Short mmCIF file of C-alpha atoms in Angstrom, two decimals:
data_model
loop_
_atom_site.label_atom_id
_atom_site.label_comp_id
_atom_site.label_asym_id
_atom_site.label_seq_id
_atom_site.Cartn_x
_atom_site.Cartn_y
_atom_site.Cartn_z
CA MET A 16 124.10 88.34 79.79
CA ASN A 17 121.18 89.85 78.22
CA LYS A 18 119.35 92.16 80.73
CA LYS A 19 115.73 92.30 81.03
CA PHE A 20 113.85 95.37 80.19
CA PHE A 21 110.85 96.58 81.61
CA PRO A 22 108.24 98.65 79.61
CA GLU A 23 106.33 101.82 80.97
CA SER A 24 103.16 99.76 81.48
CA GLU A 25 104.54 96.70 83.73
CA LEU A 26 106.97 99.27 85.77
CA ILE A 27 105.42 102.43 86.72
CA VAL A 28 107.70 104.98 87.50
CA ASN A 29 106.45 108.74 89.23
CA ALA A 30 107.46 111.81 87.62
CA ASP A 31 109.92 112.12 90.47
CA GLY A 32 111.87 108.88 90.01
CA SER A 33 110.05 106.96 92.89
CA ILE A 34 107.94 103.56 92.43
CA PHE A 35 104.45 103.91 91.67
CA HIS A 36 102.56 102.71 94.73
CA LEU A 37 105.23 103.07 97.57
CA HIS A 38 106.71 106.67 96.13
CA LEU A 39 109.76 105.42 97.64
CA LEU A 40 113.36 106.38 95.75
CA PRO A 41 115.93 103.82 94.96
CA GLU A 42 118.30 105.66 97.77
CA HIS A 43 115.44 105.02 100.55
CA ILE A 44 115.82 101.14 100.76
CA THR A 45 118.08 99.35 103.32
CA ASP A 46 119.31 96.23 103.76
CA ASN A 47 117.09 95.56 107.05
CA ILE A 48 113.45 96.28 106.34
CA ILE A 49 110.35 96.25 109.00
CA VAL A 50 107.19 95.80 107.66
CA VAL A 51 103.72 96.18 109.45
CA GLY A 52 100.31 96.32 108.64
CA ASP A 53 98.73 99.57 110.20
CA PRO A 54 100.18 102.84 109.44
CA ASN A 55 100.01 104.46 112.50
CA ARG A 56 102.39 101.21 113.59
CA VAL A 57 105.12 103.09 111.69
CA ASN A 58 105.52 105.69 114.31
CA LEU A 59 105.58 102.85 117.08
CA VAL A 60 108.73 101.24 115.17
CA ALA A 61 110.39 104.51 114.18
CA ALA A 62 109.94 105.96 117.90
CA HIS A 63 113.16 103.44 118.73
CA PHE A 64 115.37 104.72 115.67
CA ASP A 65 118.45 107.12 116.65
CA THR A 66 117.86 108.99 113.67
CA ARG A 67 114.34 109.49 111.18
CA ASP A 68 115.93 110.25 107.76
CA TYR A 69 113.00 110.36 105.65
CA GLU A 70 109.24 109.78 105.87
CA VAL A 71 106.79 108.70 102.95
CA SER A 72 103.13 108.52 103.14
CA SER A 73 101.21 107.41 99.96
CA ARG A 74 97.71 105.70 100.49
CA GLU A 75 98.14 102.78 103.12
CA PHE A 76 101.72 102.43 102.36
CA HIS A 77 103.65 104.82 105.38
CA THR A 78 107.47 104.57 105.45
CA ILE A 79 109.63 106.32 107.63
CA GLY A 80 113.46 105.49 107.28
CA GLY A 81 116.61 106.08 109.50
CA SER A 82 118.98 104.30 112.04
CA TYR A 83 119.19 102.05 114.64
CA HIS A 84 122.14 101.83 116.78
CA GLY A 85 124.04 103.19 113.88
CA LYS A 86 122.57 100.97 111.37
CA PRO A 87 120.41 102.21 108.22
CA ILE A 88 116.68 101.08 108.89
CA MET A 89 113.37 101.34 107.58
CA CYS A 90 109.75 100.68 108.41
CA LEU A 91 107.11 100.46 106.07
CA SER A 92 103.04 99.77 106.32
CA HIS A 93 101.90 97.09 103.92
CA GLY A 94 98.13 97.76 104.94
CA ILE A 95 95.73 94.41 105.00
CA GLY A 96 95.85 91.49 102.85
CA SER A 97 98.15 89.25 100.22
CA ASP A 98 96.94 91.79 97.45
CA ASN A 99 99.08 94.45 99.27
CA ILE A 100 101.91 92.30 99.91
CA ASP A 101 101.91 91.81 96.05
CA ILE A 102 102.37 95.34 95.58
CA VAL A 103 105.21 95.77 98.41
CA ILE A 104 107.57 92.94 97.80
CA ASN A 105 107.41 93.62 93.94
CA GLU A 106 108.09 97.67 94.26
CA LEU A 107 110.87 96.85 97.19
CA ASP A 108 112.90 94.36 94.78
CA ALA A 109 112.31 96.96 92.10
CA LEU A 110 113.77 99.54 94.06
CA ALA A 111 116.92 97.50 95.18
CA ASN A 112 117.03 95.32 91.72
CA ILE A 113 116.08 97.48 88.83
CA ASP A 114 117.84 100.27 87.47
CA LEU A 115 114.44 102.44 87.12
CA SER A 116 116.37 105.05 84.54
CA SER A 117 117.05 102.27 82.11
CA ARG A 118 114.51 99.95 83.26
CA THR A 119 116.63 97.13 83.38
CA THR A 120 117.70 94.71 85.80
CA LYS A 121 121.07 95.68 87.72
CA ASP A 122 124.06 93.48 87.37
CA GLU A 123 124.20 92.50 90.98
CA LEU A 124 121.26 91.62 92.94
CA ARG A 125 120.43 92.80 96.54
CA LYS A 126 119.39 90.68 98.90
CA LEU A 127 116.89 92.25 101.53
CA ASN A 128 116.06 91.20 105.13
CA ILE A 129 112.33 91.56 105.54
CA VAL A 130 110.70 91.25 108.88
CA ARG A 131 106.98 91.42 109.69
CA ILE A 132 105.56 92.21 113.11
CA GLY A 133 101.74 91.43 112.75
CA THR A 134 98.47 90.79 115.21
CA SER A 135 97.17 87.47 115.01
CA GLY A 136 94.20 85.16 116.24
CA ALA A 137 95.42 81.61 118.01
CA LEU A 138 94.10 78.33 116.71
CA GLN A 139 95.78 76.23 119.67
CA PRO A 140 94.15 76.95 123.17
CA ASP A 141 97.40 76.77 125.04
CA LEU A 142 98.58 79.75 123.07
CA ALA A 143 97.73 82.61 125.48
CA VAL A 144 97.01 86.18 124.43
CA GLY A 145 100.21 88.17 124.11
CA THR A 146 102.53 85.29 122.99
CA PRO A 147 104.77 86.01 120.10
CA VAL A 148 104.38 83.28 117.23
CA ILE A 149 107.10 83.01 114.36
CA ALA A 150 105.48 81.69 111.21
CA THR A 151 108.29 79.09 110.55
CA LYS A 152 105.90 77.90 107.74
CA ALA A 153 103.09 80.07 106.30
CA LEU A 154 100.04 78.62 104.72
CA GLY A 155 98.48 80.71 102.33
CA PHE A 156 94.91 80.75 101.26
CA ASP A 157 94.84 83.63 99.36
CA GLY A 158 96.57 82.11 96.13
CA VAL A 159 98.60 85.05 95.32
CA LEU A 160 101.78 82.86 95.06
CA ASN A 161 100.24 80.24 92.41
CA TYR A 162 100.43 83.16 89.92
CA TYR A 163 104.04 83.29 89.85
CA ALA A 164 106.67 80.59 87.91
CA GLY A 165 108.80 78.29 90.63
CA ARG A 166 106.04 78.15 92.92
CA ASN A 167 106.33 74.49 93.42
CA GLU A 168 110.26 74.52 93.62
CA ILE A 169 109.86 76.78 96.98
CA CYS A 170 106.72 75.31 98.61
CA ASP A 171 106.12 72.43 100.95
CA LEU A 172 104.02 70.31 98.52
CA GLU A 173 103.93 67.28 100.75
CA PHE A 174 102.34 69.39 103.72
CA GLU A 175 99.79 71.11 101.22
CA ARG A 176 98.49 67.61 99.82
CA ALA A 177 98.19 66.16 103.70
CA PHE A 178 96.29 69.50 104.64
CA CYS A 179 93.96 69.67 101.81
CA ASN A 180 93.23 66.27 102.19
CA TYR A 181 92.48 66.27 105.92
CA VAL A 182 90.63 69.14 106.29
CA GLN A 183 88.32 68.30 102.89
CA TRP A 184 89.79 71.58 101.09
CA ASN A 185 86.84 73.36 99.09
CA GLU A 186 87.48 72.92 95.53
CA LEU A 187 85.76 76.57 94.90
CA TRP A 188 88.67 78.12 96.98
CA ALA A 189 92.22 78.85 95.87
CA LYS A 190 95.00 76.20 96.14
CA PRO A 191 96.85 76.34 99.32
CA TYR A 192 100.45 76.92 99.32
CA VAL A 193 103.05 76.54 102.27
CA ALA A 194 106.16 78.99 102.17
CA ASP A 195 108.94 78.79 104.66
CA ALA A 196 110.62 81.69 106.65
CA ASP A 197 113.98 82.28 106.03
CA ALA A 198 116.05 80.16 108.58
CA THR A 199 118.59 82.28 109.00
CA LEU A 200 116.12 84.90 109.80
CA VAL A 201 114.26 82.85 112.03
CA GLU A 202 117.30 81.89 114.50
CA ARG A 203 118.62 85.45 114.77
CA ILE A 204 115.27 86.94 115.65
CA GLY A 205 113.59 84.04 117.43
CA ARG A 206 114.88 82.84 120.72
CA ASP A 207 113.12 80.98 123.61
CA ASP A 208 110.78 83.72 124.06
CA MET A 209 109.32 83.04 121.03
CA VAL A 210 106.84 80.17 119.96
CA ARG A 211 107.75 78.61 116.51
CA GLY A 212 104.58 77.65 114.67
CA ILE A 213 102.73 77.01 111.17
CA THR A 214 100.71 80.25 110.36
CA ILE A 215 97.56 80.59 107.89
CA SER A 216 97.26 83.59 105.99
CA ALA A 217 93.55 84.01 105.31
CA VAL A 218 92.13 85.99 102.34
CA GLY A 219 89.77 87.86 104.70
CA PHE A 220 88.87 88.46 108.15
CA TYR A 221 85.43 87.41 108.60
CA GLY A 222 84.21 84.44 106.67
CA PRO A 223 87.96 83.30 105.32
CA GLN A 224 88.84 82.88 109.10
CA GLY A 225 85.90 81.10 110.18
CA ARG A 226 84.07 84.13 111.88
CA GLU A 227 80.14 83.99 111.41
CA LEU A 228 78.17 87.55 111.74
CA ARG A 229 74.73 87.76 109.47
CA LEU A 230 76.46 85.80 106.32
CA PRO A 231 76.30 81.96 107.24
CA LEU A 232 79.63 80.23 106.13
CA ALA A 233 79.93 77.42 103.52
CA GLU A 234 82.36 75.42 106.09
CA PRO A 235 81.58 75.83 109.77
CA GLU A 236 83.73 72.97 110.75
CA LEU A 237 86.94 74.20 108.98
CA ASN A 238 88.35 75.84 112.07
CA SER A 239 88.18 72.78 114.12
CA ARG A 240 89.76 70.56 111.48
CA ILE A 241 92.49 73.09 110.95
CA SER A 242 93.18 73.03 114.53
CA ALA A 243 93.42 69.04 115.09
CA PHE A 244 95.65 68.54 111.75
CA SER A 245 99.28 68.14 112.48
CA HIS A 246 102.15 67.11 110.01
CA ASN A 247 105.07 65.46 110.81
CA GLY A 248 104.77 66.84 114.54
CA GLN A 249 104.17 70.11 113.10
CA ARG A 250 100.53 72.17 114.27
CA ILE A 251 98.92 74.93 112.91
CA THR A 252 99.00 77.71 115.50
CA ASN A 253 97.15 81.05 114.13
CA TYR A 254 95.70 83.15 111.77
CA GLU A 255 96.41 86.00 110.16
CA MET A 256 96.49 87.67 106.44
CA GLU A 257 99.92 88.48 104.99
CA SER A 258 102.56 86.20 105.90
CA ALA A 259 102.52 83.35 103.14
CA ALA A 260 102.71 85.72 100.33
CA LEU A 261 105.82 87.61 102.32
CA GLN A 262 107.68 84.49 102.62
CA GLY A 263 106.92 82.82 99.26
CA MET A 264 107.53 86.08 97.18
CA ALA A 265 110.56 86.90 99.07
CA ARG A 266 112.26 83.05 98.44
CA LEU A 267 111.27 83.34 94.78
CA MET A 268 113.02 86.82 94.17
CA GLY A 269 116.09 85.62 96.64
CA HIS A 270 115.04 87.95 99.56
CA ARG A 271 114.95 86.76 103.02
CA ALA A 272 111.56 86.95 104.98
CA MET A 273 109.89 86.06 108.08
CA THR A 274 107.03 87.09 110.21
CA VAL A 275 106.62 87.14 113.99
CA CYS A 276 102.92 87.84 115.41
CA CYS A 277 101.50 88.71 118.87
CA ILE A 278 98.67 86.89 119.80
CA ILE A 279 95.83 89.15 120.59
CA ALA A 280 92.92 86.76 120.21
CA ASN A 281 92.26 82.83 120.79
CA ARG A 282 89.47 81.44 118.48
CA MET A 283 89.47 78.08 120.15
CA SER A 284 89.03 79.60 123.79
CA LYS A 285 87.37 82.91 122.57
CA ALA A 286 89.42 84.85 124.69
CA ALA A 287 90.81 88.26 123.06
CA THR A 288 91.79 91.70 123.93
CA PRO A 289 91.94 95.10 122.31
CA ASN A 290 94.39 96.29 124.82
CA TYR A 291 97.45 94.56 123.24
CA LYS A 292 99.48 97.70 122.85
CA THR A 293 102.09 96.88 125.29
CA ALA A 294 103.00 93.43 123.74
CA VAL A 295 102.96 94.49 120.65
CA GLU A 296 105.55 97.43 121.77
CA ASP A 297 107.73 94.91 123.65
CA LEU A 298 108.02 92.50 120.16
CA ILE A 299 108.91 95.47 118.49
CA GLU A 300 111.79 96.60 120.78
CA THR A 301 112.72 92.81 120.60
CA VAL A 302 112.75 92.76 116.69
CA LEU A 303 115.21 95.70 116.33
CA GLU A 304 117.74 94.92 118.89
CA ARG A 305 117.72 91.45 116.89
CA ILE A 306 117.33 92.18 113.43
#
């Protein structure tokens, strides 16, 4: 089998042999990876590690690797937005499945388990602040997955069509895509103490999630239509900004990925709390025990 070769312009390797943005080396990669948005949250996760073997910071990408209950594990921050997920997943996959010296794919491909722990705003009035919600499906408004071949093969096209028709999707926006979480990971991480739902990954925090400050919204009724939508008995539960790209790209690459978010605001009841750290801490401990 001919190996694919990656020229320097496409796969940038730093002088120390680390990958371009993350500044990680191939030996840093573990099979189980927790990703979070906030670089400071990496320290919250790593505080539970038995050992801390390395720490690397580059831009918004902060990584600590070590062990938990004797198993190798790492936590990496991806920053905000699906554009960062595009960087993180491609570079993690490169570290796992490309020989950076020869710039060719490895003979045996490695499958990573990637669990995102995030925060989110609820789109259903019965979801209380502090509730952990698993994105069994993630609905991407960002368009990132549309740039990759195979997108239609791993997405729920029927759901996409039904959603766009119901909410009267604006043709000026990127085409939504629907990516499932890995079922094995969902069963491992999710128990009766977590809600399963459908998460929207928005392309921004304010207007793209229906928040109106000084700029008026192009579609002010969109959130009402979204919260009323259901498909095959499934409803859309919450907003965040990264799950769809994470789950979609992982599926295309052959990795396992899922997202579980702590609800810190309810967009329907207008309830919110900035004091969500205890709930996030509890969620971190739960994921570490189950990953």
